[in-house]
């Protein structure tokens, strides 16, 4: 057993962070708040860097890495608040032509939600709909239709939807009004759900880690009563608990990327959601009045964390699945 | 990242399981909770069995009498002994987890030869004389004095929360040897024999009803200067070397135990119908994720310590870095309290039965956010040492 990152894994993490810092820095982030459509050139660059083809075999033009690598990359994306249907494009690379290279952008949505929401509807050329199940694994999907039933692809213009005012400025949403079932796709649904949940959790982890840094940086800089507010225990303890949540979620997410087990992924999603949402709220609190402004980056983390928490295994679903596992 | 065991580690686990399977059925029934001499004898006998089978001081370096096992093997040992329901470290806790590692890291060859083998064999029991009535979280405020008189120190003061004091042979004692120095620089670490004249022990009853703590009054106790570990007035540093162990792997077996209790809670709730309460059920589901993650954090910390382990030379006992241990302890102590609060929900009015195992667990869980550095102190440590926030008020 050696539950630490290898040299290669650290290098991948560092390279991804460097790429995103260079191509999606603070200015780009601010610009994206006004225009959240993914930057096509950046998307192709990510494609060329192997962001989407990461797990495809080398003979298929991929990088041939596994889930842990995808998790490190998605953690960095979450940290940078990179907008776009990242999970969809990672999971459909190699399934839908053009996605792996970053030429084509597709969306993925869960038909079992109410409302059924579609991220970046104006950007996606296709929408892939997953009809079955709600959790990280899908018992219903193993019934009459088999494990591969219930996934459809449709051209974006075939999808009927209504406007939806997204709470997250970086993620435009549309409400799908009539589930599009144009062409069935033979995909392993439980696996798709599990990986979607894990990659979403990885982004939550990145966001949680980032808000700790933001809170700590502010607490060191901001002075009141003649001292940096970070010298006061009330602030220190908020920050310490933020770190604890992050590190617990990190261990759960990394371990789940190695075991790829349903229950491990479910637990990781639950803890990463909690870390991202609660850390972002505490980060707002540490920032005081500044935290309540549109200008500070903090609210973007909170809103995206809320959005991710509603995708691919919510807290309620996760807790029920975990509870069921206790008596299985 | 690799969560699988090597062939060598699997073989180690297999051997250990086989041995536990053979030896555990032959153990006598454990003594009553308040039978302290009985508990000492029982815990010491178990330690002797471990010693004879080659499992004592597993992860201690070989030059300190240990087996030089890897951190992973140590983790497997803690996991498997708990799974098999083996006795706890009990009265051997301070010797094996505090005093021993301190002596191994900081003691002279003569001191190591005198004190380490009896700890590993279960022959001698240690207690800890750190806290005082006015020195709890602020340990450096301690006032017990040690005045040089020839080749002895004359020690006077009061110590508090001294676990197993009644049955201990030795006390790892923090004393003030220079009252004029800055407070962290006037402290020394002494090994005090508990049968020395002037030592008086008075048991303290805890809110759980048990009397595992004691107050210890020291009235001009003479301790040989040769019993000082580390340099005079360097006791604070000597102590800090060891304190992190308590927050590191000390709770590994307990996490395994908590996961077992959680499963039992779920089954009990199913049997008595409270499983239909979605709030309770979902709370148990959440705890399932919590304890799984705490186990992973333990593996993470142990792997990290393994990577940082010095090779060759006279090494300390591979422990978990104090800061990683603080993160673990903060979350674990809270999760343990939540677990036993959930147990009370499962039990309903049965949670008022003080004889119930889970009720005893609920009461004792209250100490976890206090002992070995309160959660508030741990949060200060995390904020200042990991996050780099300024020291302050």
XYZ file of C-alpha atoms in Angstrom:
721
model
C 0.000 0.000 0.000
C 1.249 3.448 -0.852
C -1.593 5.967 -0.735
C 0.398 8.950 -1.999
C 0.669 10.528 -5.419
C 3.371 9.119 -7.687
C 5.877 11.431 -9.364
C 3.911 11.130 -12.621
C 0.658 11.986 -10.881
C 2.190 15.054 -9.271
C 3.581 16.100 -12.630
C 0.171 15.717 -14.274
C -1.407 17.798 -11.511
C 1.236 20.498 -11.865
C 1.054 20.581 -15.653
C -2.738 20.879 -15.601
C -2.595 23.656 -13.032
C -0.007 25.458 -15.140
C -2.022 25.091 -18.330
C -5.189 26.388 -16.693
C -3.404 29.237 -14.914
C -1.931 30.351 -18.219
C -5.060 30.007 -20.334
C -7.814 30.621 -17.801
C -6.450 33.072 -15.264
C -8.290 35.666 -13.161
C -8.991 37.971 -16.139
C -10.453 35.179 -18.233
C -12.532 34.081 -15.263
C -13.944 37.576 -14.849
C -14.685 37.776 -18.577
C -16.399 34.376 -18.431
C -18.873 35.696 -15.873
C -20.240 37.992 -18.601
C -19.900 35.406 -21.360
C -19.783 31.871 -19.967
C -19.743 30.050 -23.312
C -16.636 27.848 -23.345
C -13.770 29.338 -25.339
C -13.538 27.070 -28.416
C -9.855 27.694 -28.872
C -9.182 26.764 -25.222
C -11.407 23.701 -25.625
C -9.370 22.519 -28.626
C -6.200 23.223 -26.714
C -7.479 21.114 -23.844
C -8.324 18.434 -26.414
C -4.827 18.587 -27.854
C -3.363 18.338 -24.343
C -5.334 15.115 -23.849
C -7.831 16.518 -21.342
C -10.740 14.606 -22.892
C -8.832 11.665 -24.400
C -7.034 11.021 -21.129
C -8.513 7.581 -20.575
C -8.813 6.424 -24.173
C -6.309 3.760 -25.185
C -3.217 5.004 -26.965
C -4.078 3.050 -30.117
C -7.315 5.067 -30.270
C -5.392 8.315 -30.051
C -5.801 8.642 -26.300
C -3.363 9.000 -23.436
C -4.110 5.601 -21.913
C -4.381 6.782 -18.319
C -6.913 5.716 -15.701
C -9.527 7.235 -13.448
C -7.027 8.674 -10.931
C -5.481 10.783 -13.694
C -8.910 12.057 -14.726
C -9.615 12.919 -11.099
C -6.423 14.994 -10.764
C -7.234 16.886 -13.949
C -10.828 17.521 -12.902
C -9.712 18.661 -9.478
C -7.661 21.352 -11.208
C -10.589 22.304 -13.441
C -12.769 22.691 -10.358
C -10.123 24.782 -8.692
C -9.937 27.116 -11.684
C -13.754 27.228 -12.061
C -13.296 26.287 -15.713
C -16.739 26.582 -17.358
C -18.194 24.084 -19.820
C -19.669 20.573 -19.961
C -16.424 18.962 -18.816
C -17.856 15.761 -17.383
C -19.913 15.171 -20.523
C -16.930 15.613 -22.802
C -14.665 13.406 -20.685
C -17.223 10.596 -20.580
C -18.247 10.790 -24.239
C -14.751 11.094 -25.700
C -14.343 8.053 -27.919
C -18.114 7.566 -28.035
C -19.125 10.676 -29.970
C -16.727 11.616 -32.782
C -14.849 14.873 -32.359
C -15.288 15.118 -28.587
C -11.872 13.688 -27.681
C -10.021 16.279 -29.747
C -12.089 19.160 -28.390
C -13.623 19.859 -31.824
C -17.077 18.976 -30.681
C -18.820 19.887 -27.430
C -21.620 17.720 -26.115
C -23.897 17.864 -23.113
C -25.069 15.108 -20.789
C -28.160 15.278 -18.670
C -30.122 13.151 -16.273
C -33.657 12.519 -17.467
C -34.755 11.424 -14.016
C -34.451 14.864 -12.432
C -37.229 17.361 -12.058
C -36.564 19.772 -13.695
C -34.317 18.134 -16.278
C -31.503 20.651 -16.697
C -29.023 20.986 -19.533
C -25.726 22.789 -19.004
C -24.424 25.125 -21.704
C -27.304 24.455 -24.098
C -26.189 27.113 -26.607
C -22.712 25.580 -26.864
C -23.462 21.881 -27.136
C -23.852 20.348 -30.574
C -25.482 17.273 -29.129
C -27.276 16.310 -25.953
C -26.878 12.864 -24.459
C -29.712 11.869 -22.171
C -29.416 9.298 -19.392
C -32.858 8.148 -18.460
C -32.402 5.539 -15.794
C -31.536 5.631 -12.136
C -30.685 8.401 -9.774
C -27.720 7.263 -7.759
C -24.152 6.438 -8.599
C -25.274 2.980 -9.524
C -28.383 2.056 -11.282
C -30.245 -1.020 -10.149
C -33.213 -0.338 -12.418
C -30.935 -0.233 -15.458
C -30.021 -3.850 -14.990
C -33.605 -4.959 -15.581
C -35.473 -5.435 -18.834
C -33.336 -3.061 -20.840
C -30.048 -4.340 -19.450
C -27.128 -2.289 -18.240
C -26.818 -0.417 -21.510
C -30.410 0.737 -21.905
C -31.714 4.243 -21.489
C -29.090 6.462 -23.092
C -29.926 8.531 -26.160
C -28.101 11.048 -28.294
C -29.834 13.886 -30.073
C -28.708 16.839 -32.135
C -29.059 20.003 -30.101
C -31.686 21.455 -32.424
C -33.910 18.416 -31.832
C -34.178 19.141 -28.121
C -37.149 21.162 -26.955
C -36.390 23.249 -23.959
C -37.446 26.318 -22.015
C -35.278 29.115 -20.632
C -33.984 28.689 -17.106
C -32.226 31.441 -15.151
C -29.156 29.612 -13.823
C -28.026 30.556 -10.325
C -24.438 29.993 -11.497
C -23.223 32.805 -13.794
C -20.649 30.422 -15.282
C -23.130 27.682 -16.192
C -26.080 28.663 -18.398
C -28.935 26.174 -18.064
C -32.014 25.246 -20.062
C -34.948 23.195 -18.862
C -35.551 20.211 -21.164
C -39.303 20.039 -21.694
C -39.573 16.875 -23.759
C -37.007 14.119 -23.306
C -35.233 13.638 -26.664
C -34.745 9.981 -27.646
C -33.384 10.246 -31.167
C -30.707 7.562 -31.267
C -29.987 4.976 -28.555
C -26.377 4.755 -27.374
C -24.954 1.491 -26.072
C -23.299 2.678 -22.883
C -22.784 1.010 -19.516
C -25.142 3.205 -17.499
C -24.026 2.304 -13.965
C -20.440 2.959 -14.962
C -21.362 6.217 -16.671
C -23.147 7.416 -13.544
C -20.343 6.321 -11.271
C -17.711 8.107 -13.315
C -19.851 11.224 -13.697
C -20.290 11.336 -9.923
C -16.591 10.837 -9.286
C -15.465 13.496 -11.782
C -18.032 15.910 -10.355
C -16.707 15.135 -6.876
C -13.160 15.810 -8.092
C -14.208 19.295 -9.232
C -15.893 19.878 -5.875
C -12.646 18.898 -4.198
C -10.679 21.387 -6.285
C -13.152 24.122 -5.459
C -13.072 23.250 -1.747
C -9.274 23.438 -1.711
C -9.327 26.744 -3.564
C -11.773 28.395 -1.163
C -9.502 27.456 1.757
C -6.698 29.329 0.019
C -8.912 32.318 -0.714
C -10.148 32.492 2.874
C -6.661 32.151 4.329
C -5.209 34.764 1.964
C -7.955 37.208 2.935
C -7.585 36.450 6.651
C -3.867 37.218 6.474
C -4.348 40.451 4.556
C -7.442 42.010 6.071
C -6.817 43.926 9.300
C -9.355 44.878 11.949
C -8.843 45.807 15.611
C -5.214 46.391 14.656
C -4.445 42.815 13.609
C -4.929 40.515 10.639
C -8.331 38.900 11.209
C -6.620 35.515 10.794
C -5.011 36.068 14.190
C -8.454 35.730 15.827
C -9.498 32.228 16.814
C -13.025 32.724 15.514
C -11.562 33.066 12.014
C -8.817 30.484 12.532
C -11.293 27.817 13.498
C -13.470 28.474 10.449
C -10.398 28.086 8.247
C -9.185 24.973 10.074
C -12.531 23.239 9.605
C -12.438 24.170 5.918
C -9.123 22.384 5.591
C -10.370 19.348 7.508
C -13.370 19.012 5.174
C -11.092 19.327 2.160
C -8.605 16.700 3.300
C -11.326 14.216 4.270
C -12.930 14.700 0.860
C -9.542 14.393 -0.840
C -8.857 10.999 0.724
C -12.347 9.783 -0.182
C -12.151 11.030 -3.788
C -8.621 9.763 -4.455
C -9.370 6.370 -2.920
C -12.572 6.049 -4.945
C -10.614 6.785 -8.113
C -8.404 3.796 -7.302
C -11.103 1.325 -6.211
C -13.794 2.540 -8.655
C -16.382 1.017 -6.323
C -20.013 2.180 -6.168
C -20.041 2.792 -2.438
C -16.631 4.485 -2.408
C -17.711 6.844 -5.191
C -21.032 7.548 -3.462
C -19.285 8.438 -0.215
C -16.721 10.558 -2.047
C -19.437 12.541 -3.831
C -21.275 13.130 -0.552
C -18.169 14.372 1.262
C -16.866 16.422 -1.669
C -20.249 18.132 -2.113
C -20.287 18.980 1.562
C -16.709 20.255 1.469
C -17.289 22.445 -1.588
C -20.589 23.944 -0.453
C -19.725 24.497 3.187
C -16.235 25.772 2.423
C -17.592 28.275 -0.078
C -20.096 29.516 2.488
C -17.413 29.833 5.144
C -15.211 31.587 2.594
C -17.991 34.143 2.022
C -18.203 34.593 5.794
C -14.453 35.089 6.230
C -14.530 37.702 3.450
C -17.223 39.660 5.298
C -18.899 42.378 3.227
C -16.518 41.716 0.321
C -17.734 38.129 0.271
C -21.269 39.288 -0.466
C -20.220 41.207 -3.578
C -20.498 40.109 -7.206
C -16.919 41.220 -7.727
C -15.243 38.742 -5.377
C -14.619 35.277 -6.837
C -16.117 33.523 -3.825
C -19.761 33.451 -4.891
C -18.778 31.698 -8.120
C -17.412 28.790 -6.104
C -20.530 28.618 -3.959
C -22.936 28.706 -6.886
C -21.047 26.137 -8.923
C -20.782 23.925 -5.850
C -24.566 24.122 -5.407
C -25.025 23.171 -9.030
C -22.630 20.213 -8.894
C -24.243 18.997 -5.671
C -27.510 18.587 -7.591
C -25.864 16.449 -10.283
C -25.013 12.756 -10.364
C -25.958 11.589 -6.881
C -27.334 14.221 -4.526
C -26.773 14.136 -0.774
C -30.128 12.484 -0.169
C -29.495 9.800 -2.758
C -25.978 9.196 -1.514
C -27.069 8.832 2.117
C -29.786 6.338 1.165
C -27.364 4.278 -0.927
C -24.804 4.303 1.859
C -27.436 3.364 4.424
C -28.608 0.476 2.235
C -25.033 -0.743 2.004
C -24.815 -0.935 5.822
C -27.494 -3.619 5.911
C -26.663 -5.285 2.598
C -1.522 5.717 -5.404
C -1.756 2.057 -4.613
C -4.261 0.671 -2.132
C -3.391 -2.968 -2.636
C -1.032 -4.903 -0.422
C 2.237 -6.384 -1.592
C 2.713 -10.159 -1.410
C 4.896 -9.608 1.624
C 2.174 -7.554 3.316
C -0.471 -10.153 2.470
C 1.736 -12.867 3.917
C 2.236 -10.785 7.056
C -1.531 -10.341 7.396
C -2.122 -14.055 6.868
C 0.455 -15.031 9.486
C -1.000 -12.534 11.967
C -4.564 -13.762 11.373
C -3.515 -17.327 11.922
C -1.743 -16.440 15.135
C -4.697 -14.378 16.416
C -7.019 -17.261 15.554
C -4.912 -19.564 17.686
C -4.182 -17.344 20.638
C -7.388 -15.354 21.229
C -9.577 -18.343 22.214
C -7.045 -19.243 24.908
C -7.233 -15.845 26.675
C -8.915 -15.669 30.073
C -12.084 -13.586 30.481
C -11.266 -9.869 30.748
C -11.405 -8.370 34.264
C -14.154 -6.047 35.481
C -13.901 -2.437 34.330
C -13.060 -1.136 37.823
C -10.593 -3.884 38.722
C -7.419 -1.898 38.019
C -4.843 -4.413 39.258
C -6.715 -7.067 37.268
C -6.709 -4.886 34.176
C -3.020 -4.209 34.525
C -2.287 -7.922 34.779
C -4.519 -8.697 31.819
C -3.060 -5.970 29.572
C 0.502 -6.854 30.589
C -0.081 -10.544 29.877
C -1.394 -9.678 26.395
C 1.654 -7.519 25.741
C 3.862 -10.443 26.793
C 2.092 -12.695 24.285
C 2.695 -10.124 21.562
C 6.338 -9.924 22.592
C 6.841 -13.673 22.526
C 5.206 -13.920 19.105
C 7.377 -11.114 17.694
C 4.641 -8.493 17.429
C 5.724 -6.150 20.235
C 7.109 -2.813 19.095
C 6.394 -3.875 15.555
C 7.176 -0.509 14.005
C 9.878 0.448 16.478
C 13.366 0.463 14.997
C 15.367 -2.690 15.588
C 18.024 -0.844 17.593
C 15.284 0.075 20.091
C 14.163 -3.534 20.431
C 11.456 -3.267 17.785
C 10.850 -5.298 14.657
C 11.484 -2.534 12.138
C 8.189 -3.182 10.362
C 6.962 -0.839 7.670
C 4.188 1.630 8.501
C 1.864 -0.450 6.317
C 2.595 -3.589 8.318
C 1.890 -1.628 11.481
C -1.414 -0.494 9.992
C -2.276 -4.098 9.087
C -1.428 -5.129 12.648
C -3.757 -2.510 14.148
C -6.504 -3.371 11.675
C -6.322 -7.126 12.150
C -6.022 -7.119 15.941
C -9.129 -4.936 16.119
C -11.030 -7.086 13.599
C -10.218 -10.188 15.584
C -11.353 -8.553 18.836
C -7.910 -8.744 20.458
C -7.360 -6.865 23.758
C -6.641 -3.146 23.543
C -3.283 -1.637 24.326
C -4.898 -0.558 27.642
C -2.469 0.035 30.480
C 0.454 -0.217 28.042
C -0.716 2.890 26.188
C 1.671 5.448 27.661
C 4.667 3.122 27.541
C 4.114 2.031 23.968
C 2.819 5.297 22.527
C 4.484 8.100 24.522
C 7.248 7.295 26.916
C 8.754 4.484 24.838
C 8.946 6.415 21.584
C 10.354 9.438 23.461
C 13.078 7.342 25.055
C 13.773 5.619 21.727
C 14.178 8.975 20.015
C 15.889 11.008 22.713
C 17.260 8.653 25.349
C 20.870 7.590 25.859
C 21.913 4.011 25.068
C 21.783 3.184 28.773
C 18.303 4.685 29.122
C 17.039 2.787 26.098
C 18.484 -0.455 27.465
C 16.946 0.149 30.912
C 13.411 1.167 29.934
C 12.505 -0.049 26.455
C 12.692 -3.868 26.867
C 10.351 -3.919 29.931
C 7.838 -1.774 28.014
C 7.901 -4.144 25.054
C 7.584 -7.208 27.316
C 4.703 -5.726 29.309
C 6.801 -5.918 32.491
C 6.542 -2.234 33.343
C 3.591 0.122 33.029
C 3.972 3.859 32.481
C 1.704 6.786 33.175
C 1.860 10.375 31.965
C 2.440 13.329 34.284
C 1.998 16.289 31.969
C -1.202 18.247 32.767
C -1.627 20.229 35.961
C -4.542 22.079 37.557
C -3.386 25.315 35.903
C -1.669 23.788 32.876
C -4.130 22.018 30.582
C -4.295 23.228 27.002
C -1.569 25.672 28.002
C 0.795 22.877 28.955
C 3.848 25.165 29.037
C 2.325 26.886 32.074
C 3.232 23.851 34.184
C 4.565 24.652 37.667
C 5.782 21.369 39.126
C 9.338 22.178 40.168
C 12.488 20.089 40.102
C 15.396 21.477 42.099
C 18.870 19.971 41.731
C 20.284 18.424 44.910
C 23.540 16.647 44.044
C 22.785 13.847 41.610
C 19.028 14.067 42.274
C 16.165 16.371 41.425
C 13.738 17.165 44.230
C 10.295 17.322 42.629
C 7.177 18.984 44.071
C 3.822 19.780 42.520
C 0.452 18.414 41.396
C -0.340 16.488 38.224
C -3.775 15.798 36.793
C -5.557 13.388 34.408
C -2.868 10.797 35.019
C -4.304 7.638 33.437
C -3.364 4.314 35.064
C -1.425 6.127 37.797
C -2.527 3.635 40.438
C -1.026 0.670 38.646
C 1.949 2.319 36.931
C 5.617 1.631 37.699
C 6.964 4.744 36.000
C 5.750 8.211 35.172
C 6.940 10.320 32.258
C 7.018 13.611 34.069
C 7.345 17.166 32.828
C 8.922 19.470 35.415
C 10.179 23.026 35.551
C 13.946 23.013 36.061
C 14.537 26.714 35.335
C 11.838 29.002 36.728
C 13.576 32.083 35.281
C 13.828 30.915 31.664
C 11.119 31.635 29.054
C 8.410 29.104 29.835
C 9.105 26.657 26.994
C 12.813 26.653 27.774
C 12.770 25.781 31.440
C 11.142 22.358 31.243
C 12.756 18.916 31.586
C 11.522 15.371 30.963
C 12.037 12.894 33.807
C 11.287 9.213 34.325
C 9.930 9.008 37.860
C 9.470 5.713 39.718
C 5.908 5.628 41.061
C 6.986 3.898 44.286
C 9.287 6.774 45.276
C 8.533 8.344 48.689
C 6.394 11.481 48.363
C 4.180 10.250 45.500
C 0.468 10.203 46.411
C -2.197 9.134 43.921
C -5.898 9.944 44.287
C -8.344 8.472 41.726
C -10.631 10.853 39.824
C -14.034 9.643 38.765
C -15.001 10.608 35.216
C -18.508 11.507 34.006
C -18.589 8.007 32.525
C -18.458 6.705 36.104
C -15.073 5.052 35.771
C -11.944 6.006 37.674
C -9.197 5.658 35.064
C -7.826 9.118 35.812
C -5.990 10.234 38.885
C -4.578 13.281 40.578
C -0.978 12.871 41.585
C 0.619 14.833 44.417
C 4.400 15.074 44.474
C 5.986 16.134 47.751
C 9.779 16.437 47.537
C 10.132 13.289 45.452
C 13.784 12.471 44.741
C 14.457 11.513 41.118
C 18.005 10.670 39.978
C 19.428 13.116 37.434
C 20.299 10.054 35.319
C 16.533 9.610 34.814
C 16.331 12.787 32.774
C 15.826 12.127 29.054
C 17.284 14.805 26.802
C 19.165 17.848 28.023
C 18.133 19.862 31.062
C 15.544 22.498 30.071
C 15.051 20.819 26.681
C 12.017 18.828 27.832
C 9.490 20.763 25.768
C 11.124 19.769 22.495
C 11.662 16.210 23.755
C 7.935 15.996 24.537
C 6.723 17.462 21.272
C 8.544 14.683 19.422
C 6.120 12.252 20.972
C 2.861 14.132 21.326
C 2.057 13.768 17.651
C 2.036 9.970 17.959
C -1.057 10.201 20.085
C -2.859 12.026 17.300
C -1.503 9.769 14.598
C -1.961 6.038 14.652
C -3.323 5.767 18.191
C -6.897 5.691 16.884
C -6.457 3.348 13.930
C -7.984 0.338 15.671
C -10.809 2.525 16.930
C -11.813 3.542 13.410
C -12.135 -0.138 12.544
C -14.186 -0.624 15.723
C -16.430 2.356 14.903
C -17.204 0.874 11.493
C -18.236 -2.349 13.200
C -20.464 -0.469 15.678
C -22.051 1.419 12.772
C -23.026 -1.839 11.086
C -24.472 -3.089 14.370
C -26.465 0.153 14.774
C -27.991 -0.278 11.324
C -28.991 -3.864 12.061
C -30.437 -2.907 15.443
C -32.432 -0.087 13.847
C -33.788 -2.505 11.249
C -34.816 -4.899 13.995
C -36.592 -2.305 16.165
C -38.264 -0.385 13.334
C -36.360 2.894 13.739
C -34.740 2.267 10.356
C -37.965 3.648 8.874
C -37.015 7.059 10.256
C -35.371 8.645 7.203
C -33.435 11.188 9.273
C -31.863 8.458 11.372
C -31.249 6.181 8.384
C -29.635 8.894 6.304
C -27.512 9.956 9.262
C -26.150 6.420 9.496
C -25.488 6.465 5.750
C -23.489 9.667 6.142
C -21.467 8.164 8.987
C -20.677 5.214 6.713
C -18.981 7.668 4.319
C -17.285 9.518 7.204
C -15.631 6.468 8.718
C -14.634 5.097 5.313
C -12.938 8.432 4.587
C -11.274 8.485 8.016
C -9.831 5.074 7.255
C -8.494 6.385 3.951
C -7.030 9.414 5.731
C -5.234 7.028 8.074
C -3.792 5.166 5.090
C -2.788 8.503 3.595
C -1.042 9.640 6.780
C 0.719 6.324 7.251
C 1.931 6.325 3.632
C 3.161 9.880 4.052
C 5.037 8.961 7.226
C 6.521 5.949 5.433
C 7.815 8.141 2.637
C 9.370 10.539 5.157
C 11.000 7.766 7.214
C 14.701 8.163 7.628
C 16.758 5.293 6.262
C 19.542 3.856 8.370
C 21.126 5.421 11.404
C 19.388 5.719 14.734
C 15.843 6.470 13.781
C 12.865 7.517 15.773
C 9.675 5.530 15.645
C 7.914 6.275 12.390
C 4.947 8.286 13.493
C 2.407 10.411 11.793
C 3.292 14.073 11.358
C 1.552 16.098 14.036
C -0.320 18.260 11.593
C -1.834 15.397 9.561
C -2.694 13.834 12.887
C -4.496 17.026 13.940
C -6.717 16.948 10.851
C -7.528 13.319 11.557
C -8.176 13.836 15.242
C -10.476 16.815 14.675
C -12.765 14.900 12.367
C -12.503 11.536 14.095
C -13.390 12.847 17.559
C -16.471 14.547 16.127
C -17.507 11.517 14.073
C -17.179 9.271 17.110
C -19.532 11.512 19.094
C -21.984 11.561 16.179
C -21.817 7.765 15.987
C -22.808 7.315 19.612
C -25.457 10.031 19.411
C -26.882 8.013 16.516
C -26.683 4.948 18.744
C -28.829 6.783 21.286
C -31.395 7.497 18.558
C -31.456 3.821 17.664
C -31.873 2.843 21.310
C -34.613 5.373 22.103
C -35.320 5.257 25.840
C -32.855 2.368 25.971
C -30.193 5.071 25.733
C -30.913 5.800 29.413
C -29.539 2.393 30.425
C -26.064 3.129 31.753
C -25.155 -0.550 31.519
C -25.635 -0.631 27.753
C -22.358 -0.863 25.854
C -23.355 1.947 23.456
C -24.357 4.221 26.333
C -20.942 3.715 27.903
C -19.495 4.471 24.474
C -21.582 7.629 24.240
C -20.318 8.856 27.601
C -16.670 8.089 26.920
C -16.891 9.647 23.442
C -17.213 13.030 25.170
C -13.549 12.854 26.147
C -12.366 12.591 22.543
C -12.733 16.276 21.739
C -10.887 17.125 24.977
C -8.080 14.611 25.539
C -4.765 14.768 23.652
C -5.306 18.422 22.761
C -8.838 19.840 22.671
C -10.503 20.386 19.322
C -10.043 24.114 19.822
C -6.291 23.686 20.295
C -6.167 21.323 17.300
C -7.879 23.967 15.197
C -5.273 26.500 16.284
C -2.542 24.038 15.300
C -4.102 23.429 11.889
C -4.659 27.143 11.306
C -1.187 28.232 12.389
C 1.075 25.356 11.355
C -0.619 24.138 8.171
C -2.471 27.197 6.918
C 0.094 29.714 8.156
C -2.336 32.070 9.875
C -0.685 34.429 12.336
C -0.342 33.500 15.986
C -2.665 35.562 18.083
C -5.506 35.743 20.477
